[in-house]
PDB file of C-alpha atoms in Angstrom:
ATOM      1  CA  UNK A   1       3.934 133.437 136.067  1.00 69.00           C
ATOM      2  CA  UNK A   2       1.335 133.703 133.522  1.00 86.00           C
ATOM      3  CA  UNK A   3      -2.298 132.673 133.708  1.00 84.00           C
ATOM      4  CA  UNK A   4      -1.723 129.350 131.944  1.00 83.00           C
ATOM      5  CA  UNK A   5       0.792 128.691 134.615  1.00 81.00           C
ATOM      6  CA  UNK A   6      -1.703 129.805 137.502  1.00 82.00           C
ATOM      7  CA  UNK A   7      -4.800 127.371 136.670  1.00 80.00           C
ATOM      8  CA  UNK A   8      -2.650 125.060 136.173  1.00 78.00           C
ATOM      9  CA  UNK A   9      -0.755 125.236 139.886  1.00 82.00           C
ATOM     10  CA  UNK A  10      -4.624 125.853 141.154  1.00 82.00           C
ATOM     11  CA  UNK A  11      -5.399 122.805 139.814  1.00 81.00           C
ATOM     12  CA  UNK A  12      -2.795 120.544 140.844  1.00 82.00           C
ATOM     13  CA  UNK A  13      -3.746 121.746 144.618  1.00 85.00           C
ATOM     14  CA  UNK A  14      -7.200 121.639 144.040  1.00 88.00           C
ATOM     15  CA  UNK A  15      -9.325 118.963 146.145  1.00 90.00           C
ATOM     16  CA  UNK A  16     -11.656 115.846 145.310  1.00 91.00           C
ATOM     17  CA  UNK A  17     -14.638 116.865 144.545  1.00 91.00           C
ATOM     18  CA  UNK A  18     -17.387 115.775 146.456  1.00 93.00           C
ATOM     19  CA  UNK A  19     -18.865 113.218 143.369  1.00 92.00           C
ATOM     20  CA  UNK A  20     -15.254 112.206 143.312  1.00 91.00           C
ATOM     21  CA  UNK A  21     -14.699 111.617 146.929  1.00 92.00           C
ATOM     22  CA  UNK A  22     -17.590 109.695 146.723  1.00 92.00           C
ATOM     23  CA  UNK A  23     -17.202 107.242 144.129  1.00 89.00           C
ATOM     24  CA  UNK A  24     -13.572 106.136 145.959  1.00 90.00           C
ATOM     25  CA  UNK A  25     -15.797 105.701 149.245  1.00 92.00           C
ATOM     26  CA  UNK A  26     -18.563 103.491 148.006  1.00 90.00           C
ATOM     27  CA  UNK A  27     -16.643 101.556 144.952  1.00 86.00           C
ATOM     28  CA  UNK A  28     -13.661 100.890 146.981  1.00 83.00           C
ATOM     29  CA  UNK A  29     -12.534  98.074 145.309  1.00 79.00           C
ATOM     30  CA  UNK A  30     -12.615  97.320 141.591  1.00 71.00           C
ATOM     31  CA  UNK A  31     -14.939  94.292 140.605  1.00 63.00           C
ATOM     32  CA  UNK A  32     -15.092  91.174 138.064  1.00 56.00           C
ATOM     33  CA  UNK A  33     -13.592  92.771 134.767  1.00 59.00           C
ATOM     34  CA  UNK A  34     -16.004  91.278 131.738  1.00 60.00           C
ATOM     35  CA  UNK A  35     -12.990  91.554 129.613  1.00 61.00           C
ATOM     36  CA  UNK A  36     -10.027  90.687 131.311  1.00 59.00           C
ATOM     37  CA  UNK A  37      -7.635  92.658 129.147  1.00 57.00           C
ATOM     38  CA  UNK A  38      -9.408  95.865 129.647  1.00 58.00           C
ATOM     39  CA  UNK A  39      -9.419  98.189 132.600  1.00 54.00           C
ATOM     40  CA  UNK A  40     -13.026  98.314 133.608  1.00 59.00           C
ATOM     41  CA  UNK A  41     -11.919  99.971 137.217  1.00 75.00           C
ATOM     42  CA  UNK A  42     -13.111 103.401 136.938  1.00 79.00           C
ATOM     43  CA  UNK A  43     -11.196 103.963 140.720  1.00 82.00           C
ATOM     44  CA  UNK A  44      -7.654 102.764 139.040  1.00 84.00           C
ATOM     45  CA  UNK A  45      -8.205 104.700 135.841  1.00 86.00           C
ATOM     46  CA  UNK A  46      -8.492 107.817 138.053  1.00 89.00           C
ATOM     47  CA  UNK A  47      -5.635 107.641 140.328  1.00 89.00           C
ATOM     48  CA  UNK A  48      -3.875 106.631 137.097  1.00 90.00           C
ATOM     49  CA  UNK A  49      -5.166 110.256 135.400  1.00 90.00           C
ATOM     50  CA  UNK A  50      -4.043 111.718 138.874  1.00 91.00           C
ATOM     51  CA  UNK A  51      -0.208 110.833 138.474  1.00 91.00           C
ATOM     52  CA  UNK A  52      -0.181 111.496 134.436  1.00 92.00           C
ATOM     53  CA  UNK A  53      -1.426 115.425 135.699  1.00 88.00           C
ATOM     54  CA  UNK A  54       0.495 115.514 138.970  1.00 88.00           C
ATOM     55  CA  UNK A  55      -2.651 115.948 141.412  1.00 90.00           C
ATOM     56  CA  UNK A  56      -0.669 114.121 144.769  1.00 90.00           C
ATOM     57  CA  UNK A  57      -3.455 116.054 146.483  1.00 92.00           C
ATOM     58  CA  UNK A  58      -6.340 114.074 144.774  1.00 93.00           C
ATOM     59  CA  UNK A  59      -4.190 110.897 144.538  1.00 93.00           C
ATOM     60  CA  UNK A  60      -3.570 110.886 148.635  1.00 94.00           C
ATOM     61  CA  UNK A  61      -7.291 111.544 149.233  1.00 94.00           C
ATOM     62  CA  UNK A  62      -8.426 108.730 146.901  1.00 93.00           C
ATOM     63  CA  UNK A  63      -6.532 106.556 149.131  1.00 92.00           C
ATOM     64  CA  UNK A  64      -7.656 107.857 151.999  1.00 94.00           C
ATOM     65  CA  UNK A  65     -11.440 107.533 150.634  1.00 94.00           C
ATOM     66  CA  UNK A  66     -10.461 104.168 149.707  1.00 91.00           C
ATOM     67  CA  UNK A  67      -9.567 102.917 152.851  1.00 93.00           C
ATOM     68  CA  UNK A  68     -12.491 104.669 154.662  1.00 95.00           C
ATOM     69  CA  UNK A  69     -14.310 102.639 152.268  1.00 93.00           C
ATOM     70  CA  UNK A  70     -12.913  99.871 152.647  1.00 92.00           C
ATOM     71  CA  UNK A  71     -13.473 100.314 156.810  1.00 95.00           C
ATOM     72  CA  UNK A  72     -17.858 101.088 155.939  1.00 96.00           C
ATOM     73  CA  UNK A  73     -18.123  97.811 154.211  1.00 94.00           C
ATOM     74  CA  UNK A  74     -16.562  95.657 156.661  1.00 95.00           C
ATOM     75  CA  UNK A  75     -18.236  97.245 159.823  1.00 97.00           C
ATOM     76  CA  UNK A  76     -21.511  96.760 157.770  1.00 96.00           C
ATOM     77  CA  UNK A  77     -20.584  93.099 157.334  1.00 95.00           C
ATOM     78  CA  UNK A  78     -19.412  92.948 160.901  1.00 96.00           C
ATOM     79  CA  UNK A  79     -23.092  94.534 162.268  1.00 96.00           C
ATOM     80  CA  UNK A  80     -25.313  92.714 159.755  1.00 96.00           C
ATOM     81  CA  UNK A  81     -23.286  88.911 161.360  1.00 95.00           C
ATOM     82  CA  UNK A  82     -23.809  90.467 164.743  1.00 95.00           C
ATOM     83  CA  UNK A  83     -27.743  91.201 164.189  1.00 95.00           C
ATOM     84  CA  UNK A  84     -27.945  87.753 162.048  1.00 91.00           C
ATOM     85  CA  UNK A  85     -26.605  85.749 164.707  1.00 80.00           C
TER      86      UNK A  85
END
Protein backbone atom coordinates (compact mmCIF):
# COMPACT_ATOMS: atom_id res chain seq x y z
CA UNK A 1 0.00 0.00 0.00
CA UNK A 2 1.54 3.15 -1.00
CA UNK A 3 1.25 6.56 0.60
CA UNK A 4 -1.42 7.77 -1.83
CA UNK A 5 -3.35 4.77 -0.75
CA UNK A 6 -2.70 5.49 3.10
CA UNK A 7 -4.10 9.26 3.31
CA UNK A 8 -6.52 8.30 1.46
CA UNK A 9 -7.87 5.18 3.88
CA UNK A 10 -6.92 7.87 6.85
CA UNK A 11 -9.19 10.00 5.45
CA UNK A 12 -12.13 8.04 4.75
CA UNK A 13 -11.97 7.06 8.69
CA UNK A 14 -11.21 10.32 9.73
CA UNK A 15 -13.92 12.20 12.01
CA UNK A 16 -16.11 15.52 11.74
CA UNK A 17 -14.33 18.09 12.61
CA UNK A 18 -15.38 20.09 15.31
CA UNK A 19 -16.53 23.35 12.79
CA UNK A 20 -18.17 20.54 10.92
CA UNK A 21 -19.93 18.86 13.72
CA UNK A 22 -21.09 22.05 14.47
CA UNK A 23 -22.65 23.47 11.57
CA UNK A 24 -24.97 19.95 11.32
CA UNK A 25 -25.93 20.77 15.11
CA UNK A 26 -27.06 24.34 14.85
CA UNK A 27 -28.31 24.44 10.96
CA UNK A 28 -30.14 21.27 11.26
CA UNK A 29 -32.48 21.81 8.75
CA UNK A 30 -32.03 23.53 5.40
CA UNK A 31 -34.09 26.87 5.01
CA UNK A 32 -36.18 28.94 2.27
CA UNK A 33 -33.99 28.40 -0.97
CA UNK A 34 -33.97 32.12 -2.81
CA UNK A 35 -33.66 30.22 -5.97
CA UNK A 36 -35.58 27.26 -5.99
CA UNK A 37 -33.56 25.39 -8.58
CA UNK A 38 -30.37 25.75 -6.74
CA UNK A 39 -29.11 23.91 -3.71
CA UNK A 40 -28.58 26.63 -1.19
CA UNK A 41 -28.36 23.77 1.78
CA UNK A 42 -24.85 23.85 2.72
CA UNK A 43 -25.86 20.56 5.27
CA UNK A 44 -27.17 18.49 1.98
CA UNK A 45 -24.28 19.59 -0.19
CA UNK A 46 -21.99 18.03 2.46
CA UNK A 47 -23.42 14.73 3.12
CA UNK A 48 -23.72 14.74 -0.68
CA UNK A 49 -19.57 15.39 -0.89
CA UNK A 50 -19.50 12.63 1.91
CA UNK A 51 -20.96 9.72 -0.33
CA UNK A 52 -19.11 11.03 -3.74
CA UNK A 53 -15.60 10.41 -1.33
CA UNK A 54 -16.89 7.46 0.67
CA UNK A 55 -16.61 9.13 4.30
CA UNK A 56 -19.73 6.69 5.99
CA UNK A 57 -17.90 7.86 9.11
CA UNK A 58 -18.65 11.64 8.54
CA UNK A 59 -21.96 10.85 6.76
CA UNK A 60 -23.35 8.75 10.06
CA UNK A 61 -22.18 11.56 12.38
CA UNK A 62 -23.86 14.31 10.32
CA UNK A 63 -26.94 12.49 11.00
CA UNK A 64 -26.38 11.97 14.25
CA UNK A 65 -25.52 15.88 14.71
CA UNK A 66 -28.56 16.43 12.82
CA UNK A 67 -30.87 14.84 14.92
CA UNK A 68 -29.21 16.15 18.15
CA UNK A 69 -30.00 19.28 16.49
CA UNK A 70 -32.97 18.78 15.67
CA UNK A 71 -33.72 17.54 19.64
CA UNK A 72 -31.86 21.45 21.00
CA UNK A 73 -34.33 23.36 18.99
CA UNK A 74 -37.40 21.73 20.01
CA UNK A 75 -36.55 21.49 23.83
CA UNK A 76 -35.73 25.27 23.42
CA UNK A 77 -39.19 25.77 21.92
CA UNK A 78 -40.65 23.44 24.48
CA UNK A 79 -38.86 25.63 27.63
CA UNK A 80 -39.35 29.09 26.09
CA UNK A 81 -43.78 27.89 25.86
CA UNK A 82 -43.26 26.57 29.34
CA UNK A 83 -41.63 29.98 30.77
CA UNK A 84 -44.14 32.04 28.34
CA UNK A 85 -47.09 30.49 29.67
Amino acid sequence: MNLEQKNAEKRKNEPLSNSEALSFFFIPVGFAKLNRWKNTDFNESEIERFKKFGFERKIKQASEMRIFGMIFYISIAIILAYILK
